[in-house]
Amino acid sequence: MSFSVKFFPKNVDIILDDKVTILEAAFRAGVEINSACGGKGTCGRCKVLVEGKTDSEHSKLISDSDSQKGWRMACRTTINGNVAIF
C-alpha cells in the first residue's frame, strides 16, 4: 500500500511504499526538518503539526494539549496513511 505525504509550506509531495517516520519521509523528499539530536527524540526541534494517519510515541516534549491538536515529534512518528505535515 502506498501513502501520499504533503509537506507544507513548501508544497512538496512524496509517495511512500513503506511505513517510515516523518523525519525519514522528509529526508527522502528533500525537505529539511531540524533534528539536532539526530532523531533520538531528545531535543524537541522536529516538532511538526500533522493531519492524517500516524502512530506516535508519547513524548514529554509535547504537552497533552498540543498532542490533541496534532503536534508530533517527526523522529518518533510513523506514517500509516495519507498525511499533511506542517
PDB file of N, CA, C and O in Angstrom:
ATOM      1  N   MET A   1       0.839  -1.183   0.000  1.00  0.00           N
ATOM      2  CA  MET A   1       0.000   0.000   0.000  1.00  0.00           C
ATOM      3  C   MET A   1       0.883   1.244   0.000  1.00  0.00           C
ATOM      4  O   MET A   1       1.899   1.300   0.671  1.00  0.00           O
ATOM      5  N   SER A   2       0.486   2.244  -0.746  1.00  0.00           N
ATOM      6  CA  SER A   2       1.240   3.488  -0.836  1.00  0.00           C
ATOM      7  C   SER A   2       0.555   4.589  -0.038  1.00  0.00           C
ATOM      8  O   SER A   2      -0.664   4.599   0.097  1.00  0.00           O
ATOM      9  N   PHE A   3       1.365   5.516   0.459  1.00  0.00           N
ATOM     10  CA  PHE A   3       0.865   6.656   1.218  1.00  0.00           C
ATOM     11  C   PHE A   3       1.321   7.939   0.534  1.00  0.00           C
ATOM     12  O   PHE A   3       2.450   8.040   0.086  1.00  0.00           O
ATOM     13  N   SER A   4       0.428   8.918   0.521  1.00  0.00           N
ATOM     14  CA  SER A   4       0.760  10.232  -0.004  1.00  0.00           C
ATOM     15  C   SER A   4       1.087  11.160   1.166  1.00  0.00           C
ATOM     16  O   SER A   4       0.325  11.256   2.121  1.00  0.00           O
ATOM     17  N   VAL A   5       2.232  11.826   1.076  1.00  0.00           N
ATOM     18  CA  VAL A   5       2.656  12.750   2.124  1.00  0.00           C
ATOM     19  C   VAL A   5       2.895  14.107   1.479  1.00  0.00           C
ATOM     20  O   VAL A   5       3.593  14.208   0.468  1.00  0.00           O
ATOM     21  N   LYS A   6       2.304  15.142   2.058  1.00  0.00           N
ATOM     22  CA  LYS A   6       2.478  16.501   1.548  1.00  0.00           C
ATOM     23  C   LYS A   6       3.103  17.346   2.648  1.00  0.00           C
ATOM     24  O   LYS A   6       2.612  17.356   3.772  1.00  0.00           O
ATOM     25  N   PHE A   7       4.187  18.026   2.313  1.00  0.00           N
ATOM     26  CA  PHE A   7       4.887  18.895   3.253  1.00  0.00           C
ATOM     27  C   PHE A   7       4.568  20.349   2.935  1.00  0.00           C
ATOM     28  O   PHE A   7       4.759  20.796   1.802  1.00  0.00           O
ATOM     29  N   PHE A   8       4.070  21.056   3.935  1.00  0.00           N
ATOM     30  CA  PHE A   8       3.778  22.490   3.814  1.00  0.00           C
ATOM     31  C   PHE A   8       4.769  23.262   4.662  1.00  0.00           C
ATOM     32  O   PHE A   8       5.243  22.744   5.656  1.00  0.00           O
ATOM     33  N   PRO A   9       5.120  24.475   4.342  1.00  0.00           N
ATOM     34  CA  PRO A   9       4.584  25.320   3.274  1.00  0.00           C
ATOM     35  C   PRO A   9       5.289  25.130   1.938  1.00  0.00           C
ATOM     36  O   PRO A   9       5.006  25.841   0.987  1.00  0.00           O
ATOM     37  N   LYS A  10       6.189  24.184   1.838  1.00  0.00           N
ATOM     38  CA  LYS A  10       6.969  24.004   0.607  1.00  0.00           C
ATOM     39  C   LYS A  10       6.162  23.378  -0.527  1.00  0.00           C
ATOM     40  O   LYS A  10       6.612  23.363  -1.662  1.00  0.00           O
ATOM     41  N   ASN A  11       4.983  22.801  -0.208  1.00  0.00           N
ATOM     42  CA  ASN A  11       4.154  22.113  -1.202  1.00  0.00           C
ATOM     43  C   ASN A  11       4.931  21.012  -1.914  1.00  0.00           C
ATOM     44  O   ASN A  11       4.900  20.897  -3.136  1.00  0.00           O
ATOM     45  N   VAL A  12       5.625  20.206  -1.129  1.00  0.00           N
ATOM     46  CA  VAL A  12       6.375  19.076  -1.659  1.00  0.00           C
ATOM     47  C   VAL A  12       5.584  17.807  -1.363  1.00  0.00           C
ATOM     48  O   VAL A  12       5.153  17.577  -0.236  1.00  0.00           O
ATOM     49  N   ASP A  13       5.369  17.004  -2.410  1.00  0.00           N
ATOM     50  CA  ASP A  13       4.649  15.740  -2.280  1.00  0.00           C
ATOM     51  C   ASP A  13       5.612  14.577  -2.464  1.00  0.00           C
ATOM     52  O   ASP A  13       6.541  14.652  -3.261  1.00  0.00           O
ATOM     53  N   ILE A  14       5.325  13.495  -1.735  1.00  0.00           N
ATOM     54  CA  ILE A  14       6.092  12.261  -1.905  1.00  0.00           C
ATOM     55  C   ILE A  14       5.131  11.090  -1.707  1.00  0.00           C
ATOM     56  O   ILE A  14       4.192  11.179  -0.915  1.00  0.00           O
ATOM     57  N   ILE A  15       5.372  10.031  -2.434  1.00  0.00           N
ATOM     58  CA  ILE A  15       4.608   8.793  -2.267  1.00  0.00           C
ATOM     59  C   ILE A  15       5.527   7.791  -1.582  1.00  0.00           C
ATOM     60  O   ILE A  15       6.654   7.567  -2.021  1.00  0.00           O
ATOM     61  N   LEU A  16       5.034   7.207  -0.501  1.00  0.00           N
ATOM     62  CA  LEU A  16       5.805   6.207   0.243  1.00  0.00           C
ATOM     63  C   LEU A  16       5.221   4.823   0.010  1.00  0.00           C
ATOM     64  O   LEU A  16       4.003   4.666  -0.013  1.00  0.00           O
ATOM     65  N   ASP A  17       6.081   3.835  -0.134  1.00  0.00           N
ATOM     66  CA  ASP A  17       5.643   2.456  -0.274  1.00  0.00           C
ATOM     67  C   ASP A  17       5.878   1.654   1.004  1.00  0.00           C
ATOM     68  O   ASP A  17       5.587   0.464   1.046  1.00  0.00           O
ATOM     69  N   ASP A  18       6.412   2.306   2.027  1.00  0.00           N
ATOM     70  CA  ASP A  18       6.676   1.644   3.290  1.00  0.00           C
ATOM     71  C   ASP A  18       6.402   2.604   4.442  1.00  0.00           C
ATOM     72  O   ASP A  18       6.337   3.810   4.249  1.00  0.00           O
ATOM     73  N   LYS A  19       6.222   2.046   5.625  1.00  0.00           N
ATOM     74  CA  LYS A  19       5.983   2.868   6.807  1.00  0.00           C
ATOM     75  C   LYS A  19       7.317   3.363   7.339  1.00  0.00           C
ATOM     76  O   LYS A  19       8.193   2.562   7.684  1.00  0.00           O
ATOM     77  N   VAL A  20       7.474   4.684   7.359  1.00  0.00           N
ATOM     78  CA  VAL A  20       8.687   5.304   7.878  1.00  0.00           C
ATOM     79  C   VAL A  20       8.285   6.468   8.769  1.00  0.00           C
ATOM     80  O   VAL A  20       7.135   6.894   8.784  1.00  0.00           O
ATOM     81  N   THR A  21       9.263   7.005   9.488  1.00  0.00           N
ATOM     82  CA  THR A  21       8.987   8.174  10.316  1.00  0.00           C
ATOM     83  C   THR A  21       8.803   9.396   9.423  1.00  0.00           C
ATOM     84  O   THR A  21       9.237   9.415   8.267  1.00  0.00           O
ATOM     85  N   ILE A  22       8.182  10.418   9.985  1.00  0.00           N
ATOM     86  CA  ILE A  22       8.036  11.678   9.262  1.00  0.00           C
ATOM     87  C   ILE A  22       9.408  12.238   8.926  1.00  0.00           C
ATOM     88  O   ILE A  22       9.628  12.764   7.828  1.00  0.00           O
ATOM     89  N   LEU A  23      10.350  12.103   9.850  1.00  0.00           N
ATOM     90  CA  LEU A  23      11.705  12.607   9.613  1.00  0.00           C
ATOM     91  C   LEU A  23      12.343  11.911   8.410  1.00  0.00           C
ATOM     92  O   LEU A  23      12.960  12.557   7.557  1.00  0.00           O
ATOM     93  N   GLU A  24      12.195  10.605   8.298  1.00  0.00           N
ATOM     94  CA  GLU A  24      12.738   9.860   7.164  1.00  0.00           C
ATOM     95  C   GLU A  24      12.038  10.254   5.867  1.00  0.00           C
ATOM     96  O   GLU A  24      12.678  10.416   4.830  1.00  0.00           O
ATOM     97  N   ALA A  25      10.717  10.423   5.918  1.00  0.00           N
ATOM     98  CA  ALA A  25       9.970  10.841   4.726  1.00  0.00           C
ATOM     99  C   ALA A  25      10.430  12.217   4.261  1.00  0.00           C
ATOM    100  O   ALA A  25      10.583  12.458   3.056  1.00  0.00           O
ATOM    101  N   ALA A  26      10.658  13.116   5.199  1.00  0.00           N
ATOM    102  CA  ALA A  26      11.147  14.460   4.851  1.00  0.00           C
ATOM    103  C   ALA A  26      12.507  14.365   4.175  1.00  0.00           C
ATOM    104  O   ALA A  26      12.763  15.039   3.174  1.00  0.00           O
ATOM    105  N   PHE A  27      13.379  13.537   4.731  1.00  0.00           N
ATOM    106  CA  PHE A  27      14.707  13.348   4.134  1.00  0.00           C
ATOM    107  C   PHE A  27      14.581  12.854   2.694  1.00  0.00           C
ATOM    108  O   PHE A  27      15.235  13.369   1.789  1.00  0.00           O
ATOM    109  N   ARG A  28      13.724  11.861   2.477  1.00  0.00           N
ATOM    110  CA  ARG A  28      13.527  11.310   1.131  1.00  0.00           C
ATOM    111  C   ARG A  28      12.968  12.355   0.169  1.00  0.00           C
ATOM    112  O   ARG A  28      13.270  12.322  -1.024  1.00  0.00           O
ATOM    113  N   ALA A  29      12.138  13.265   0.703  1.00  0.00           N
ATOM    114  CA  ALA A  29      11.505  14.290  -0.133  1.00  0.00           C
ATOM    115  C   ALA A  29      12.390  15.511  -0.324  1.00  0.00           C
ATOM    116  O   ALA A  29      12.046  16.414  -1.086  1.00  0.00           O
ATOM    117  N   GLY A  30      13.526  15.569   0.366  1.00  0.00           N
ATOM    118  CA  GLY A  30      14.396  16.730   0.279  1.00  0.00           C
ATOM    119  C   GLY A  30      13.906  17.913   1.085  1.00  0.00           C
ATOM    120  O   GLY A  30      14.266  19.047   0.810  1.00  0.00           O
ATOM    121  N   VAL A  31      13.087  17.636   2.093  1.00  0.00           N
ATOM    122  CA  VAL A  31      12.543  18.676   2.968  1.00  0.00           C
ATOM    123  C   VAL A  31      13.318  18.649   4.278  1.00  0.00           C
ATOM    124  O   VAL A  31      13.440  17.594   4.908  1.00  0.00           O
ATOM    125  N   GLU A  32      13.830  19.794   4.689  1.00  0.00           N
ATOM    126  CA  GLU A  32      14.621  19.854   5.917  1.00  0.00           C
ATOM    127  C   GLU A  32      13.721  20.020   7.135  1.00  0.00           C
ATOM    128  O   GLU A  32      12.883  20.915   7.185  1.00  0.00           O
ATOM    129  N   ILE A  33      13.897  19.125   8.092  1.00  0.00           N
ATOM    130  CA  ILE A  33      13.273  19.254   9.407  1.00  0.00           C
ATOM    131  C   ILE A  33      14.420  19.231  10.410  1.00  0.00           C
ATOM    132  O   ILE A  33      15.233  18.302  10.409  1.00  0.00           O
ATOM    133  N   ASN A  34      14.487  20.247  11.243  1.00  0.00           N
ATOM    134  CA  ASN A  34      15.555  20.341  12.230  1.00  0.00           C
ATOM    135  C   ASN A  34      15.477  19.160  13.186  1.00  0.00           C
ATOM    136  O   ASN A  34      14.436  18.887  13.770  1.00  0.00           O
ATOM    137  N   SER A  35      16.570  18.460  13.336  1.00  0.00           N
ATOM    138  CA  SER A  35      16.641  17.339  14.282  1.00  0.00           C
ATOM    139  C   SER A  35      18.046  17.303  14.877  1.00  0.00           C
ATOM    140  O   SER A  35      18.855  16.442  14.547  1.00  0.00           O
ATOM    141  N   ALA A  36      18.312  18.239  15.742  1.00  0.00           N
ATOM    142  CA  ALA A  36      19.642  18.406  16.321  1.00  0.00           C
ATOM    143  C   ALA A  36      20.154  17.144  17.018  1.00  0.00           C
ATOM    144  O   ALA A  36      21.352  16.905  17.050  1.00  0.00           O
ATOM    145  N   CYS A  37      19.238  16.335  17.545  1.00  0.00           N
ATOM    146  CA  CYS A  37      19.662  15.130  18.268  1.00  0.00           C
ATOM    147  C   CYS A  37      19.838  13.929  17.342  1.00  0.00           C
ATOM    148  O   CYS A  37      20.152  12.828  17.801  1.00  0.00           O
ATOM    149  N   GLY A  38      19.625  14.128  16.044  1.00  0.00           N
ATOM    150  CA  GLY A  38      19.806  13.035  15.090  1.00  0.00           C
ATOM    151  C   GLY A  38      18.683  12.011  15.117  1.00  0.00           C
ATOM    152  O   GLY A  38      18.875  10.870  14.744  1.00  0.00           O
ATOM    153  N   GLY A  39      17.511  12.415  15.546  1.00  0.00           N
ATOM    154  CA  GLY A  39      16.357  11.511  15.559  1.00  0.00           C
ATOM    155  C   GLY A  39      16.225  10.660  16.798  1.00  0.00           C
ATOM    156  O   GLY A  39      15.502   9.671  16.793  1.00  0.00           O
ATOM    157  N   LYS A  40      16.887  11.043  17.868  1.00  0.00           N
ATOM    158  CA  LYS A  40      16.820  10.272  19.117  1.00  0.00           C
ATOM    159  C   LYS A  40      15.622  10.649  19.986  1.00  0.00           C
ATOM    160  O   LYS A  40      15.368  10.004  20.993  1.00  0.00           O
ATOM    161  N   GLY A  41      14.920  11.731  19.624  1.00  0.00           N
ATOM    162  CA  GLY A  41      13.740  12.143  20.378  1.00  0.00           C
ATOM    163  C   GLY A  41      14.042  12.933  21.627  1.00  0.00           C
ATOM    164  O   GLY A  41      13.210  13.004  22.536  1.00  0.00           O
ATOM    165  N   THR A  42      15.220  13.537  21.690  1.00  0.00           N
ATOM    166  CA  THR A  42      15.611  14.227  22.921  1.00  0.00           C
ATOM    167  C   THR A  42      15.628  15.747  22.825  1.00  0.00           C
ATOM    168  O   THR A  42      15.597  16.418  23.852  1.00  0.00           O
ATOM    169  N   CYS A  43      15.652  16.302  21.609  1.00  0.00           N
ATOM    170  CA  CYS A  43      15.798  17.757  21.503  1.00  0.00           C
ATOM    171  C   CYS A  43      14.468  18.499  21.322  1.00  0.00           C
ATOM    172  O   CYS A  43      14.356  19.662  21.683  1.00  0.00           O
ATOM    173  N   GLY A  44      13.489  17.869  20.722  1.00  0.00           N
ATOM    174  CA  GLY A  44      12.195  18.509  20.508  1.00  0.00           C
ATOM    175  C   GLY A  44      12.136  19.457  19.329  1.00  0.00           C
ATOM    176  O   GLY A  44      11.109  20.071  19.073  1.00  0.00           O
ATOM    177  N   ARG A  45      13.197  19.578  18.572  1.00  0.00           N
ATOM    178  CA  ARG A  45      13.227  20.536  17.465  1.00  0.00           C
ATOM    179  C   ARG A  45      12.497  20.053  16.218  1.00  0.00           C
ATOM    180  O   ARG A  45      12.220  20.844  15.324  1.00  0.00           O
ATOM    181  N   CYS A  46      12.159  18.786  16.149  1.00  0.00           N
ATOM    182  CA  CYS A  46      11.487  18.255  14.959  1.00  0.00           C
ATOM    183  C   CYS A  46       9.962  18.238  15.124  1.00  0.00           C
ATOM    184  O   CYS A  46       9.267  17.554  14.384  1.00  0.00           O
ATOM    185  N   LYS A  47       9.466  19.027  16.057  1.00  0.00           N
ATOM    186  CA  LYS A  47       8.020  19.072  16.305  1.00  0.00           C
ATOM    187  C   LYS A  47       7.308  19.625  15.075  1.00  0.00           C
ATOM    188  O   LYS A  47       7.660  20.688  14.568  1.00  0.00           O
ATOM    189  N   VAL A  48       6.304  18.872  14.590  1.00  0.00           N
ATOM    190  CA  VAL A  48       5.524  19.262  13.413  1.00  0.00           C
ATOM    191  C   VAL A  48       4.042  19.063  13.702  1.00  0.00           C
ATOM    192  O   VAL A  48       3.664  18.282  14.573  1.00  0.00           O
ATOM    193  N   LEU A  49       3.223  19.773  12.961  1.00  0.00           N
ATOM    194  CA  LEU A  49       1.780  19.616  13.045  1.00  0.00           C
ATOM    195  C   LEU A  49       1.369  18.633  11.959  1.00  0.00           C
ATOM    196  O   LEU A  49       1.747  18.792  10.793  1.00  0.00           O
ATOM    197  N   VAL A  50       0.602  17.610  12.347  1.00  0.00           N
ATOM    198  CA  VAL A  50       0.268  16.518  11.436  1.00  0.00           C
ATOM    199  C   VAL A  50      -1.239  16.373  11.302  1.00  0.00           C
ATOM    200  O   VAL A  50      -1.961  16.392  12.297  1.00  0.00           O
ATOM    201  N   GLU A  51      -1.685  16.188  10.062  1.00  0.00           N
ATOM    202  CA  GLU A  51      -3.068  15.811   9.778  1.00  0.00           C
ATOM    203  C   GLU A  51      -3.020  14.505   9.014  1.00  0.00           C
ATOM    204  O   GLU A  51      -2.386  14.431   7.966  1.00  0.00           O
ATOM    205  N   GLY A  52      -3.641  13.467   9.552  1.00  0.00           N
ATOM    206  CA  GLY A  52      -3.672  12.176   8.867  1.00  0.00           C
ATOM    207  C   GLY A  52      -3.310  11.043   9.791  1.00  0.00           C
ATOM    208  O   GLY A  52      -3.213  11.200  11.009  1.00  0.00           O
ATOM    209  N   LYS A  53      -3.105   9.859   9.194  1.00  0.00           N
ATOM    210  CA  LYS A  53      -2.889   8.632   9.952  1.00  0.00           C
ATOM    211  C   LYS A  53      -1.423   8.426  10.308  1.00  0.00           C
ATOM    212  O   LYS A  53      -0.570   8.292   9.433  1.00  0.00           O
ATOM    213  N   THR A  54      -1.168   8.413  11.610  1.00  0.00           N
ATOM    214  CA  THR A  54       0.187   8.172  12.112  1.00  0.00           C
ATOM    215  C   THR A  54       0.122   7.370  13.405  1.00  0.00           C
ATOM    216  O   THR A  54      -0.918   7.290  14.048  1.00  0.00           O
ATOM    217  N   ASP A  55       1.236   6.801  13.770  1.00  0.00           N
ATOM    218  CA  ASP A  55       1.453   6.213  15.098  1.00  0.00           C
ATOM    219  C   ASP A  55       2.604   6.986  15.706  1.00  0.00           C
ATOM    220  O   ASP A  55       3.637   7.163  15.060  1.00  0.00           O
ATOM    221  N   SER A  56       2.421   7.426  16.944  1.00  0.00           N
ATOM    222  CA  SER A  56       3.432   8.263  17.564  1.00  0.00           C
ATOM    223  C   SER A  56       3.734   7.801  18.978  1.00  0.00           C
ATOM    224  O   SER A  56       2.818   7.474  19.729  1.00  0.00           O
ATOM    225  N   GLU A  57       5.010   7.798  19.307  1.00  0.00           N
ATOM    226  CA  GLU A  57       5.422   7.534  20.684  1.00  0.00           C
ATOM    227  C   GLU A  57       5.104   8.759  21.528  1.00  0.00           C
ATOM    228  O   GLU A  57       5.233   9.895  21.059  1.00  0.00           O
ATOM    229  N   HIS A  58       4.697   8.546  22.763  1.00  0.00           N
ATOM    230  CA  HIS A  58       4.479   9.662  23.672  1.00  0.00           C
ATOM    231  C   HIS A  58       5.814  10.355  23.929  1.00  0.00           C
ATOM    232  O   HIS A  58       6.848   9.710  24.068  1.00  0.00           O
ATOM    233  N   SER A  59       5.775  11.668  23.960  1.00  0.00           N
ATOM    234  CA  SER A  59       6.980  12.438  24.240  1.00  0.00           C
ATOM    235  C   SER A  59       6.687  13.458  25.323  1.00  0.00           C
ATOM    236  O   SER A  59       5.687  14.178  25.241  1.00  0.00           O
ATOM    237  N   LYS A  60       7.562  13.529  26.307  1.00  0.00           N
ATOM    238  CA  LYS A  60       7.402  14.540  27.359  1.00  0.00           C
ATOM    239  C   LYS A  60       7.679  15.944  26.819  1.00  0.00           C
ATOM    240  O   LYS A  60       7.408  16.930  27.484  1.00  0.00           O
ATOM    241  N   LEU A  61       8.194  16.035  25.589  1.00  0.00           N
ATOM    242  CA  LEU A  61       8.487  17.324  24.975  1.00  0.00           C
ATOM    243  C   LEU A  61       7.254  17.941  24.306  1.00  0.00           C
ATOM    244  O   LEU A  61       7.309  19.075  23.847  1.00  0.00           O
ATOM    245  N   ILE A  62       6.156  17.184  24.242  1.00  0.00           N
ATOM    246  CA  ILE A  62       4.903  17.688  23.681  1.00  0.00           C
ATOM    247  C   ILE A  62       3.819  17.520  24.736  1.00  0.00           C
ATOM    248  O   ILE A  62       3.589  16.410  25.228  1.00  0.00           O
ATOM    249  N   SER A  63       3.166  18.617  25.083  1.00  0.00           N
ATOM    250  CA  SER A  63       2.118  18.572  26.103  1.00  0.00           C
ATOM    251  C   SER A  63       0.920  17.769  25.593  1.00  0.00           C
ATOM    252  O   SER A  63       0.733  17.604  24.381  1.00  0.00           O
ATOM    253  N   ASP A  64       0.097  17.288  26.518  1.00  0.00           N
ATOM    254  CA  ASP A  64      -1.110  16.562  26.133  1.00  0.00           C
ATOM    255  C   ASP A  64      -2.017  17.440  25.278  1.00  0.00           C
ATOM    256  O   ASP A  64      -2.620  16.974  24.312  1.00  0.00           O
ATOM    257  N   SER A  65      -2.096  18.707  25.618  1.00  0.00           N
ATOM    258  CA  SER A  65      -2.919  19.656  24.863  1.00  0.00           C
ATOM    259  C   SER A  65      -2.417  19.787  23.423  1.00  0.00           C
ATOM    260  O   SER A  65      -3.210  19.741  22.477  1.00  0.00           O
ATOM    261  N   ASP A  66      -1.115  19.954  23.254  1.00  0.00           N
ATOM    262  CA  ASP A  66      -0.546  20.064  21.904  1.00  0.00           C
ATOM    263  C   ASP A  66      -0.695  18.747  21.135  1.00  0.00           C
ATOM    264  O   ASP A  66      -0.957  18.757  19.932  1.00  0.00           O
ATOM    265  N   SER A  67      -0.556  17.627  21.821  1.00  0.00           N
ATOM    266  CA  SER A  67      -0.718  16.331  21.184  1.00  0.00           C
ATOM    267  C   SER A  67      -2.137  16.171  20.633  1.00  0.00           C
ATOM    268  O   SER A  67      -2.331  15.677  19.519  1.00  0.00           O
ATOM    269  N   GLN A  68      -3.117  16.609  21.387  1.00  0.00           N
ATOM    270  CA  GLN A  68      -4.506  16.537  20.936  1.00  0.00           C
ATOM    271  C   GLN A  68      -4.752  17.419  19.718  1.00  0.00           C
ATOM    272  O   GLN A  68      -5.633  17.148  18.918  1.00  0.00           O
ATOM    273  N   LYS A  69      -3.975  18.463  19.574  1.00  0.00           N
ATOM    274  CA  LYS A  69      -4.105  19.373  18.426  1.00  0.00           C
ATOM    275  C   LYS A  69      -3.400  18.828  17.182  1.00  0.00           C
ATOM    276  O   LYS A  69      -3.533  19.390  16.101  1.00  0.00           O
ATOM    277  N   GLY A  70      -2.605  17.758  17.325  1.00  0.00           N
ATOM    278  CA  GLY A  70      -1.929  17.148  16.189  1.00  0.00           C
ATOM    279  C   GLY A  70      -0.431  17.344  16.138  1.00  0.00           C
ATOM    280  O   GLY A  70       0.215  16.957  15.170  1.00  0.00           O
ATOM    281  N   TRP A  71       0.161  17.944  17.171  1.00  0.00           N
ATOM    282  CA  TRP A  71       1.618  18.141  17.195  1.00  0.00           C
ATOM    283  C   TRP A  71       2.295  16.815  17.501  1.00  0.00           C
ATOM    284  O   TRP A  71       1.867  16.075  18.388  1.00  0.00           O
ATOM    285  N   ARG A  72       3.352  16.524  16.750  1.00  0.00           N
ATOM    286  CA  ARG A  72       4.101  15.273  16.902  1.00  0.00           C
ATOM    287  C   ARG A  72       5.591  15.535  16.739  1.00  0.00           C
ATOM    288  O   ARG A  72       6.011  16.499  16.106  1.00  0.00           O
ATOM    289  N   MET A  73       6.375  14.610  17.256  1.00  0.00           N
ATOM    290  CA  MET A  73       7.818  14.607  17.030  1.00  0.00           C
ATOM    291  C   MET A  73       8.050  13.838  15.725  1.00  0.00           C
ATOM    292  O   MET A  73       7.690  12.665  15.624  1.00  0.00           O
ATOM    293  N   ALA A  74       8.625  14.487  14.724  1.00  0.00           N
ATOM    294  CA  ALA A  74       8.824  13.862  13.414  1.00  0.00           C
ATOM    295  C   ALA A  74       9.679  12.600  13.503  1.00  0.00           C
ATOM    296  O   ALA A  74       9.453  11.645  12.770  1.00  0.00           O
ATOM    297  N   CYS A  75      10.619  12.592  14.420  1.00  0.00           N
ATOM    298  CA  CYS A  75      11.521  11.445  14.545  1.00  0.00           C
ATOM    299  C   CYS A  75      10.878  10.258  15.248  1.00  0.00           C
ATOM    300  O   CYS A  75      11.398   9.149  15.174  1.00  0.00           O
ATOM    301  N   ARG A  76       9.770  10.480  15.915  1.00  0.00           N
ATOM    302  CA  ARG A  76       9.124   9.426  16.696  1.00  0.00           C
ATOM    303  C   ARG A  76       7.705   9.132  16.222  1.00  0.00           C
ATOM    304  O   ARG A  76       6.922   8.515  16.928  1.00  0.00           O
ATOM    305  N   THR A  77       7.385   9.558  14.996  1.00  0.00           N
ATOM    306  CA  THR A  77       6.053   9.363  14.458  1.00  0.00           C
ATOM    307  C   THR A  77       6.146   8.636  13.116  1.00  0.00           C
ATOM    308  O   THR A  77       6.810   9.097  12.196  1.00  0.00           O
ATOM    309  N   THR A  78       5.461   7.491  13.032  1.00  0.00           N
ATOM    310  CA  THR A  78       5.443   6.685  11.825  1.00  0.00           C
ATOM    311  C   THR A  78       4.198   6.995  11.009  1.00  0.00           C
ATOM    312  O   THR A  78       3.093   7.080  11.556  1.00  0.00           O
ATOM    313  N   ILE A  79       4.377   7.157   9.724  1.00  0.00           N
ATOM    314  CA  ILE A  79       3.270   7.449   8.802  1.00  0.00           C
ATOM    315  C   ILE A  79       2.571   6.145   8.453  1.00  0.00           C
ATOM    316  O   ILE A  79       3.204   5.190   8.020  1.00  0.00           O
ATOM    317  N   ASN A  80       1.227   6.133   8.630  1.00  0.00           N
ATOM    318  CA  ASN A  80       0.444   4.926   8.353  1.00  0.00           C
ATOM    319  C   ASN A  80      -0.644   5.154   7.313  1.00  0.00           C
ATOM    320  O   ASN A  80      -1.512   4.303   7.133  1.00  0.00           O
ATOM    321  N   GLY A  81      -0.655   6.297   6.677  1.00  0.00           N
ATOM    322  CA  GLY A  81      -1.674   6.620   5.681  1.00  0.00           C
ATOM    323  C   GLY A  81      -1.346   7.976   5.081  1.00  0.00           C
ATOM    324  O   GLY A  81      -0.284   8.524   5.313  1.00  0.00           O
ATOM    325  N   ASN A  82      -2.276   8.501   4.324  1.00  0.00           N
ATOM    326  CA  ASN A  82      -2.076   9.822   3.709  1.00  0.00           C
ATOM    327  C   ASN A  82      -2.008  10.882   4.787  1.00  0.00           C
ATOM    328  O   ASN A  82      -2.840  10.902   5.691  1.00  0.00           O
ATOM    329  N   VAL A  83      -1.000  11.754   4.705  1.00  0.00           N
ATOM    330  CA  VAL A  83      -0.816  12.790   5.709  1.00  0.00           C
ATOM    331  C   VAL A  83      -0.387  14.112   5.093  1.00  0.00           C
ATOM    332  O   VAL A  83       0.179  14.157   3.998  1.00  0.00           O
ATOM    333  N   ALA A  84      -0.664  15.174   5.856  1.00  0.00           N
ATOM    334  CA  ALA A  84      -0.154  16.504   5.550  1.00  0.00           C
ATOM    335  C   ALA A  84       0.675  16.922   6.756  1.00  0.00           C
ATOM    336  O   ALA A  84       0.248  16.761   7.904  1.00  0.00           O
ATOM    337  N   ILE A  85       1.867  17.447   6.494  1.00  0.00           N
ATOM    338  CA  ILE A  85       2.801  17.840   7.530  1.00  0.00           C
ATOM    339  C   ILE A  85       3.027  19.346   7.440  1.00  0.00           C
ATOM    340  O   ILE A  85       3.372  19.860   6.378  1.00  0.00           O
ATOM    341  N   PHE A  86       2.845  20.033   8.544  1.00  0.00           N
ATOM    342  CA  PHE A  86       3.030  21.490   8.596  1.00  0.00           C
ATOM    343  C   PHE A  86       4.177  21.836   9.525  1.00  0.00           C
ATOM    344  O   PHE A  86       4.352  21.237  10.551  1.00  0.00           O
TER     345      PHE A  86
END
